[in-house]
CSV table of C-alpha atoms and ligand atoms in Angstrom, one decimal:
chain,number,residue,atom,x,y,z
A,1,MET,CA,103.7,120.6,38.5
A,2,TYR,CA,101.5,120.1,36.3
A,3,PHE,CA,101.2,123.8,33.8
A,4,LEU,CA,100.7,124.3,30.8
A,5,GLN,CA,102.4,126.3,28.5
A,6,ALA,CA,102.8,126.8,24.5
A,7,GLU,CA,105.3,124.4,23.5
A,8,ILE,CA,106.3,126.3,20.3
A,9,ASN,CA,106.1,129.8,18.5
A,10,VAL,CA,104.0,129.9,14.9
A,11,GLY,CA,104.6,133.0,12.5
A,12,LEU,CA,102.5,133.8,11.1
A,13,PHE,CA,103.3,135.8,7.2
A,14,GLY,CA,101.6,136.2,4.0
A,15,HIS,CA,100.1,139.6,1.9
A,16,VAL,CA,98.2,142.1,4.1
A,17,ASP,CA,94.6,141.2,2.7
A,18,HIS,CA,95.0,137.5,2.7
A,19,GLY,CA,93.1,136.5,5.5
A,20,LYS,CA,95.9,136.8,8.6
A,21,THR,CA,93.0,137.4,11.2
A,22,THR,CA,90.4,135.5,10.1
A,23,LEU,CA,92.3,132.1,10.1
A,24,THR,CA,93.8,133.0,13.1
A,25,LYS,CA,90.2,133.3,14.5
A,26,ALA,CA,89.7,129.9,13.3
A,27,ILE,CA,91.8,128.2,14.7
A,28,THR,CA,92.8,130.0,18.0
A,29,GLY,CA,89.1,131.5,18.6
A,30,LYS,CA,89.9,135.1,19.3
A,31,TRP,CA,91.6,137.8,17.1
A,32,THR,CA,95.6,138.1,18.3
A,33,ASP,CA,96.0,140.5,20.7
A,34,THR,CA,98.1,143.8,19.3
A,35,HIS,CA,99.8,146.1,22.2
A,36,SER,CA,98.0,147.1,24.7
A,37,GLU,CA,99.0,150.6,24.8
A,38,GLU,CA,99.8,153.1,22.7
A,39,ILE,CA,102.0,151.9,19.6
A,40,LYS,CA,105.1,153.7,19.3
A,41,ARG,CA,105.3,155.5,16.1
A,42,GLY,CA,107.3,154.4,12.4
A,43,ILE,CA,108.4,150.3,12.7
A,44,SER,CA,109.2,149.4,16.0
A,45,ILE,CA,108.1,145.7,16.8
A,46,ARG,CA,104.6,144.7,18.4
A,47,LEU,CA,104.2,140.6,18.6
A,48,GLY,CA,100.1,139.4,18.5
A,49,TYR,CA,100.3,136.3,20.4
A,50,ALA,CA,97.0,134.4,20.2
A,51,ASP,CA,97.5,130.2,21.6
A,52,SER,CA,95.5,127.7,20.3
A,53,ASP,CA,95.6,124.0,22.1
A,54,ILE,CA,96.1,120.9,19.2
A,55,ASN,CA,94.0,118.1,20.2
A,56,PHE,CA,93.4,114.7,19.5
A,57,CYS,CA,90.5,112.9,18.5
A,58,PRO,CA,90.7,109.0,19.5
A,59,SER,CA,87.7,108.0,17.6
A,60,CYS,CA,88.7,109.2,13.8
A,61,LYS,CA,92.5,109.6,15.2
A,62,LYS,CA,92.9,112.7,13.7
A,63,HIS,CA,94.0,116.1,14.9
A,64,THR,CA,92.1,119.2,16.0
A,65,PHE,CA,92.1,122.7,17.0
A,66,GLU,CA,88.6,122.0,18.7
A,67,LYS,CA,87.2,120.4,22.1
A,68,LYS,CA,84.5,118.0,20.2
A,69,CYS,CA,85.8,116.5,16.8
A,70,SER,CA,83.4,117.1,14.5
A,71,CYS,CA,82.8,113.0,14.9
A,72,GLY,CA,80.7,114.7,18.2
A,73,ALA,CA,83.5,112.9,20.4
A,74,GLU,CA,85.5,114.6,23.1
A,75,THR,CA,89.7,115.2,22.3
A,76,LYS,CA,92.7,114.9,24.5
A,77,LEU,CA,94.7,117.3,24.4
A,78,LYS,CA,98.6,117.0,22.9
A,79,ARG,CA,99.9,120.4,23.1
A,80,ARG,CA,99.6,124.0,23.1
A,81,ILE,CA,100.7,126.4,20.5
A,82,SER,CA,101.2,130.4,20.0
A,83,PHE,CA,101.1,131.7,17.3
A,84,ILE,CA,102.6,135.0,16.4
A,85,ASP,CA,101.8,137.8,14.3
A,86,ALA,CA,102.7,141.5,13.0
A,87,PRO,CA,100.1,143.8,11.9
A,88,GLY,CA,101.5,146.1,8.6
A,89,HIS,CA,103.6,144.4,5.6
A,90,GLU,CA,106.7,146.9,6.5
A,91,THR,CA,106.5,146.2,10.3
A,92,LEU,CA,105.8,141.8,9.8
A,93,MET,CA,108.5,141.9,7.4
A,94,THR,CA,111.4,143.9,10.6
A,95,THR,CA,109.3,141.8,12.9
A,96,ALA,CA,110.5,138.6,10.9
A,97,ILE,CA,113.6,139.2,10.7
A,98,SER,CA,114.0,140.8,14.8
A,99,ALA,CA,112.0,138.5,15.5
A,100,SER,CA,113.5,135.1,14.1
A,101,SER,CA,115.1,134.2,18.2
A,102,ILE,CA,111.6,133.5,18.8
A,103,ILE,CA,110.0,132.1,16.0
A,104,ASP,CA,110.6,128.0,15.8
A,105,TYR,CA,108.1,127.2,12.8
A,106,ALA,CA,106.6,129.5,9.9
A,107,LEU,CA,102.8,129.6,8.5
A,108,LEU,CA,102.7,131.3,4.9
A,109,LEU,CA,99.0,132.8,3.5
A,110,ILE,CA,98.5,132.5,0.1
A,111,SER,CA,95.3,134.1,-1.5
A,112,ALA,CA,92.6,132.0,-4.5
A,113,ASN,CA,91.7,134.9,-5.1
A,114,GLU,CA,95.0,136.7,-6.9
A,115,GLN,CA,97.4,135.6,-8.8
A,116,CYS,CA,100.2,134.1,-7.8
A,117,PRO,CA,103.1,135.8,-6.3
A,118,GLN,CA,101.9,138.8,-5.2
A,119,PRO,CA,105.1,141.4,-4.8
A,120,GLN,CA,104.5,141.8,-1.3
A,121,THR,CA,104.4,136.9,-0.7
A,122,LYS,CA,107.5,136.8,-2.5
A,123,GLU,CA,109.4,138.9,0.4
A,124,HIS,CA,108.2,137.7,2.6
A,125,LEU,CA,109.2,134.3,1.2
A,126,MET,CA,112.6,136.2,1.0
A,127,VAL,CA,112.9,137.0,4.3
A,128,LEU,CA,112.4,133.6,5.6
A,129,GLU,CA,114.3,132.6,3.2
A,130,ALA,CA,116.9,135.2,4.7
A,131,ILE,CA,116.1,134.7,8.4
A,132,GLY,CA,116.7,130.6,7.8
A,133,PHE,CA,113.9,129.3,8.3
A,134,GLU,CA,113.6,125.5,7.0
A,135,LYS,CA,110.1,124.6,7.4
A,136,LEU,CA,107.0,126.3,6.7
A,137,ILE,CA,103.6,125.7,5.4
A,138,ILE,CA,102.0,127.6,3.1
A,139,VAL,CA,97.7,127.7,4.1
A,140,GLN,CA,96.0,129.0,0.6
A,141,THR,CA,93.2,130.8,1.7
A,142,LYS,CA,89.8,132.7,0.4
A,143,ILE,CA,89.2,129.2,-1.7
A,144,ASP,CA,85.5,129.5,-0.9
A,145,LEU,CA,86.0,133.0,-3.1
A,146,VAL,CA,87.0,131.5,-6.3
A,147,SER,CA,86.1,128.1,-8.8
A,148,LYS,CA,87.4,124.6,-8.7
A,149,GLU,CA,88.6,125.3,-11.5
A,150,LYS,CA,90.3,129.0,-10.6
A,151,ALA,CA,91.6,127.8,-6.5
A,152,LEU,CA,93.3,124.4,-8.8
A,153,GLU,CA,95.2,126.9,-11.3
A,154,ASN,CA,96.5,128.9,-8.1
A,155,TYR,CA,97.1,125.8,-6.5
A,156,LYS,CA,99.5,124.8,-9.1
A,157,GLN,CA,100.7,128.7,-9.6
A,158,ILE,CA,102.0,128.7,-6.0
A,159,LYS,CA,103.9,125.5,-6.4
A,160,GLU,CA,105.9,126.5,-9.6
A,161,PHE,CA,107.0,129.9,-7.4
A,162,ILE,CA,108.1,127.8,-4.2
A,163,GLY,CA,109.7,125.9,-6.8
A,164,GLN,CA,111.8,129.0,-7.6
A,165,THR,CA,112.9,128.7,-4.3
A,166,LYS,CA,115.2,128.1,-2.0
A,167,PHE,CA,112.4,125.9,0.0
A,168,LYS,CA,111.7,124.0,-3.7
A,169,ASP,CA,113.6,120.7,-2.3
A,170,LYS,CA,112.5,121.1,0.8
A,171,GLU,CA,109.1,119.1,1.2
A,172,ILE,CA,106.7,122.0,1.1
A,173,ILE,CA,102.7,121.7,1.8
A,174,ILE,CA,100.0,123.3,0.8
A,175,ILE,CA,96.9,123.4,2.2
A,176,PRO,CA,93.7,124.6,1.1
A,177,VAL,CA,91.0,125.8,3.5
A,178,CYS,CA,88.3,128.2,3.8
A,179,ALA,CA,88.7,129.8,7.0
A,180,PHE,CA,85.3,132.2,7.2
A,181,HIS,CA,83.4,128.5,6.9
A,182,LYS,CA,86.2,126.8,9.0
A,183,LEU,CA,86.7,124.4,6.3
A,184,ASN,CA,89.9,122.4,6.4
A,185,ILE,CA,91.6,123.7,9.4
A,186,ASP,CA,91.7,120.7,11.0
A,187,THR,CA,94.2,119.6,8.4
A,188,ILE,CA,96.8,122.7,9.6
A,189,ALA,CA,96.6,121.0,13.1
A,190,GLU,CA,97.5,117.4,11.5
A,191,GLU,CA,100.2,118.9,10.0
A,192,ILE,CA,101.9,121.1,12.7
A,193,GLU,CA,101.0,118.5,14.4
A,194,LYS,CA,103.0,116.0,12.1
A,195,ARG,CA,105.7,117.9,10.5
A,196,TRP,CA,106.9,120.5,13.7
A,197,PRO,CA,108.7,118.8,16.8
A,198,THR,CA,108.6,120.8,19.6
A,199,PRO,CA,112.4,121.4,19.7
A,200,LYS,CA,114.3,120.2,22.7
A,201,ARG,CA,114.9,122.7,24.5
A,202,ASN,CA,118.2,123.0,27.1
A,203,GLU,CA,117.5,124.2,30.8
A,204,ASN,CA,120.5,124.8,30.9
A,205,ASP,CA,121.3,127.4,28.3
A,206,SER,CA,121.8,130.6,29.3
A,207,LEU,CA,118.7,132.7,30.2
A,208,ARG,CA,117.1,135.6,27.5
A,209,ILE,CA,113.8,136.5,27.6
A,210,TYR,CA,113.2,139.5,25.0
A,211,ILE,CA,110.5,142.2,26.5
A,212,SER,CA,108.2,142.6,24.3
A,213,ARG,CA,105.7,144.9,26.2
A,214,SER,CA,105.3,145.8,30.0
A,215,PHE,CA,102.8,147.4,32.2
A,216,ASP,CA,101.5,149.7,35.8
A,217,ILE,CA,98.5,147.3,36.7
A,218,ASN,CA,98.0,149.5,39.9
A,219,LYS,CA,94.9,151.2,39.7
A,220,PRO,CA,95.1,155.2,40.2
A,221,GLY,CA,94.3,156.3,43.6
A,222,MET,CA,95.7,152.6,44.9
A,223,GLU,CA,97.0,153.2,48.4
A,224,VAL,CA,100.9,153.3,48.3
A,225,LYS,CA,101.8,149.9,50.8
A,226,LYS,CA,99.2,147.6,48.4
A,227,LEU,CA,101.0,148.9,45.0
A,228,ASN,CA,101.6,145.4,42.7
A,229,GLY,CA,105.7,146.1,41.3
A,230,GLY,CA,105.6,146.6,37.4
A,231,VAL,CA,105.0,143.9,34.9
A,232,ILE,CA,106.8,142.5,32.1
A,233,GLY,CA,105.6,140.1,29.4
A,234,GLY,CA,108.2,138.2,26.7
A,235,SER,CA,109.3,135.4,24.9
A,236,ILE,CA,111.8,132.7,26.7
A,237,ALA,CA,114.3,132.4,23.7
A,238,ARG,CA,116.1,129.8,25.6
A,239,GLY,CA,117.3,128.8,29.6
A,240,ILE,CA,113.6,128.5,31.9
A,241,ILE,CA,113.0,131.5,34.7
A,242,LYS,CA,111.4,130.6,37.9
A,243,ASN,CA,109.3,132.2,40.8
A,244,GLY,CA,111.6,133.7,42.9
A,245,ASP,CA,114.3,134.3,40.5
A,246,ASP,CA,117.1,137.2,40.8
A,247,VAL,CA,117.2,138.6,37.1
A,248,VAL,CA,119.2,140.9,35.3
A,249,LEU,CA,117.3,143.3,33.2
A,250,SER,CA,119.6,144.7,30.7
A,251,PRO,CA,120.1,147.3,29.6
A,252,GLY,CA,118.4,148.4,32.3
A,253,ILE,CA,116.9,151.7,33.9
A,254,ALA,CA,117.3,154.9,32.5
A,255,GLN,CA,119.7,157.8,34.8
A,256,LYS,CA,119.9,161.1,34.1
A,257,GLU,CA,122.8,162.8,31.3
A,258,GLY,CA,120.9,159.0,29.1
A,259,LYS,CA,122.7,157.4,31.0
A,260,VAL,CA,121.5,153.4,31.2
A,261,LYS,CA,122.0,151.1,34.3
A,262,GLN,CA,121.8,147.2,34.6
A,263,VAL,CA,119.5,146.5,37.5
A,264,THR,CA,119.2,143.4,39.0
A,265,ILE,CA,115.2,142.5,39.8
A,266,LYS,CA,112.6,139.9,41.7
A,267,VAL,CA,110.6,137.4,40.2
A,268,ASN,CA,107.0,137.6,42.0
A,269,GLY,CA,105.3,135.8,39.6
A,270,LEU,CA,104.4,134.1,36.0
A,271,ARG,CA,101.7,133.4,34.3
A,272,ALA,CA,101.0,131.9,30.0
A,273,GLU,CA,97.7,133.6,28.9
A,274,ASN,CA,95.6,132.5,32.2
A,275,GLU,CA,97.6,129.6,33.9
A,276,LYS,CA,99.9,130.7,37.0
A,277,LEU,CA,103.7,129.3,36.2
A,278,GLU,CA,106.2,128.4,38.7
A,279,ILE,CA,108.5,127.7,35.7
A,280,ALA,CA,108.6,129.1,32.2
A,281,LYS,CA,110.4,127.7,29.4
A,282,PRO,CA,110.4,129.3,25.3
A,283,GLY,CA,106.9,129.1,23.7
A,284,GLY,CA,104.0,131.7,23.7
A,285,LEU,CA,103.6,135.2,26.1
A,286,ILE,CA,105.6,135.4,29.3
A,287,ALA,CA,103.9,137.8,31.9
A,288,ILE,CA,106.7,138.2,34.7
A,289,GLY,CA,105.9,140.0,38.2
A,290,THR,CA,108.8,142.7,39.4
A,291,ASN,CA,109.9,144.2,42.1
A,292,LEU,CA,110.1,147.6,39.8
A,293,ASP,CA,108.7,150.3,40.4
A,294,PRO,CA,105.8,150.0,38.3
A,295,SER,CA,105.6,153.7,36.7
A,296,ILE,CA,108.8,152.2,34.5
A,297,THR,CA,107.3,149.8,33.1
A,298,LYS,CA,104.2,151.4,32.4
A,299,SER,CA,103.1,151.7,28.5
A,300,ASP,CA,105.2,150.1,27.5
A,301,GLY,CA,108.2,151.5,28.7
A,302,MET,CA,110.1,148.2,29.0
A,303,VAL,CA,109.8,147.3,25.3
A,304,GLY,CA,113.1,145.9,24.1
A,305,SER,CA,114.5,145.0,27.0
A,306,VAL,CA,116.2,141.7,27.4
A,307,ILE,CA,116.3,139.7,31.2
A,308,GLY,CA,118.8,137.3,31.7
A,309,SER,CA,120.6,135.3,34.2
A,310,LYS,CA,123.5,137.3,37.4
A,311,GLU,CA,126.0,134.7,35.9
A,312,ASP,CA,125.2,135.8,32.3
A,313,PRO,CA,123.5,138.9,31.8
A,314,PRO,CA,122.9,140.9,28.3
A,315,LYS,CA,125.4,142.6,27.1
A,316,VAL,CA,125.3,146.6,26.4
A,317,PHE,CA,126.4,148.2,23.1
A,318,LYS,CA,126.6,152.1,22.7
A,319,GLU,CA,128.3,151.6,18.8
A,320,ILE,CA,127.1,147.8,17.3
A,321,GLN,CA,128.9,145.8,13.9
A,322,ILE,CA,125.9,144.5,11.4
A,323,LYS,CA,127.3,141.6,8.4
A,324,TYR,CA,124.7,142.4,6.5
A,325,GLN,CA,123.0,142.3,2.8
A,326,ILE,CA,120.7,145.2,1.2
A,327,LEU,CA,117.2,143.1,0.4
A,328,LYS,CA,116.0,143.5,-3.1
A,329,ARG,CA,112.4,144.9,-2.5
A,330,SER,CA,109.9,145.4,-5.5
A,331,ASP,CA,108.0,147.8,-4.3
A,332,MET,CA,111.0,150.1,-4.2
A,333,GLU,CA,114.2,151.0,-6.0
A,334,THR,CA,117.2,148.9,-4.3
A,335,VAL,CA,118.6,151.3,-2.6
A,336,SER,CA,122.0,151.5,0.0
A,337,LEU,CA,123.6,152.2,2.3
A,338,ARG,CA,125.9,155.3,3.3
A,339,GLU,CA,128.0,156.2,6.1
A,340,GLY,CA,126.7,159.5,8.3
A,341,GLU,CA,123.2,158.5,7.2
A,342,PRO,CA,120.8,158.0,10.1
A,343,VAL,CA,119.1,154.1,10.3
A,344,VAL,CA,116.2,152.5,12.3
A,345,ILE,CA,117.7,148.6,14.1
A,346,ASN,CA,115.5,146.3,14.5
A,347,VAL,CA,116.6,143.7,17.1
A,348,HIS,CA,114.7,141.2,18.6
A,349,THR,CA,112.6,143.5,20.3
A,350,ALA,CA,114.7,146.2,20.5
A,351,THR,CA,113.9,149.4,17.8
A,352,THR,CA,116.4,151.9,17.8
A,353,VAL,CA,117.9,155.0,16.2
A,354,GLY,CA,121.7,155.4,15.2
A,355,VAL,CA,124.3,156.5,12.6
A,356,ILE,CA,126.4,154.5,10.5
A,357,ASP,CA,129.3,155.9,11.4
A,358,LYS,CA,131.9,153.2,8.8
A,359,LEU,CA,130.7,150.4,6.2
A,360,LYS,CA,133.3,148.4,5.5
A,361,LYS,CA,133.0,145.2,3.6
A,362,GLY,CA,129.5,144.4,4.1
A,363,THR,CA,129.6,145.2,8.0
A,364,ALA,CA,128.2,148.4,9.2
A,365,PHE,CA,129.6,150.2,12.2
A,366,ILE,CA,127.0,152.2,13.9
A,367,ILE,CA,126.6,154.4,16.5
A,368,LEU,CA,123.2,154.0,18.4
A,369,LYS,CA,121.3,157.2,20.4
A,370,LYS,CA,120.2,154.9,22.7
A,371,PRO,CA,122.0,151.2,23.4
A,372,ILE,CA,121.2,148.7,23.6
A,373,ALA,CA,121.7,144.6,25.2
A,374,CYS,CA,122.0,142.0,22.4
A,375,ASP,CA,124.4,139.0,22.1
A,376,SER,CA,126.5,138.5,19.0
A,377,GLY,CA,125.1,135.7,16.1
A,378,LEU,CA,121.0,137.7,16.7
A,379,LYS,CA,119.5,138.9,13.5
A,380,ALA,CA,119.2,142.2,12.9
A,381,ALA,CA,117.1,144.6,10.4
A,382,ILE,CA,118.1,148.4,9.0
A,383,SER,CA,115.8,150.4,7.4
A,384,LYS,CA,116.5,153.6,6.1
A,385,ARG,CA,114.8,157.5,5.4
A,386,ILE,CA,113.1,156.9,2.4
A,387,GLY,CA,110.3,160.0,1.4
A,388,GLN,CA,108.2,160.1,5.0
A,389,ARG,CA,108.7,157.1,5.5
A,390,TRP,CA,111.3,154.2,7.6
A,391,ARG,CA,111.8,151.5,4.6
A,392,LEU,CA,113.3,148.1,5.3
A,393,THR,CA,116.7,148.2,3.5
A,394,ALA,CA,119.0,146.0,4.8
A,395,LEU,CA,119.1,142.4,6.8
A,396,GLY,CA,121.9,141.3,8.5
A,397,GLU,CA,123.3,139.2,11.4
A,398,ILE,CA,125.2,141.3,14.7
A,399,ILE,CA,128.7,140.9,15.5
B,1,ZN,ZN1,86.2,112.5,15.5
């Protein structure tokens, strides 16, 4: 059966004011959909997804995000892609690190009407370097707000800035656009199609789905026997999931005395945006109907959970070890981690509080307040309290 699911996830990076939402709107026709329910305070992960189709115009021999080409011809669908965004600066950086397991490529937005690099642009690039992103397309936004000379000067600044980073040897392209008037947007479609193939996904890989939202879809006052099971949504990092599968949810469901128990759940339905799926694979946001009690899944209650197969369920940890590097930030003094201090850890879509038990040879041993499910090799972000806020302090990898 043919079904339509996004094939790649593209992360959107860049300074808060550099036009991310306007570009997303120009490409996808919609704003990225952020969390529907109340967002947990602080720096929990809140990914927004917006899917878009790349189409091919047979008469112009060009790609476009539009259904109808500017020449008037009908286009042919090439593939669907998903743009992933996180609002705010602090959240965007922690999200970049923790979502690196589901983001395939990155667009970095740099505004033409400001000196380049702005501190946030520098930090985003540093984070992209740290998580090992090789493929990057830079979009120079807001060119309509400056003169041609200024735009060219800014373009030169961007080139010089990139030249000082590890991206210098890669073939980095800078695409000037005006998202507001939809100018040159199709060049982004063209370059994505040319440069960013759908990665080979191995269906036999052990399943991992990172849960980024969960709901109760029942209306108040519904008859008990008509109630739908809880719905959870997330991105498949590897493997495939089929309608009817039995899968394991980790760390699981809260029990008495702060304990959690892994549970096997039944998949009662799969969706990608408005498409019903029989099989889902990596790409975009997947909604999974389950036999879970909807009171457990309501209000994003299962965010941060992981789904795996019964044969290889994700391991649950009460203590984790992270090999870390202190992040050099431009907006605050570089601080080190200290034994005994509380920290917030972000791994995939999980946010958890812990205390540093021990620091040894670049490894932090952290005791968690609530257990998390994860695998070694995943990227992790460590934030510590500075003043009134949790600030991203170190990047690392689960060992
Ligand atoms: Zn055309």
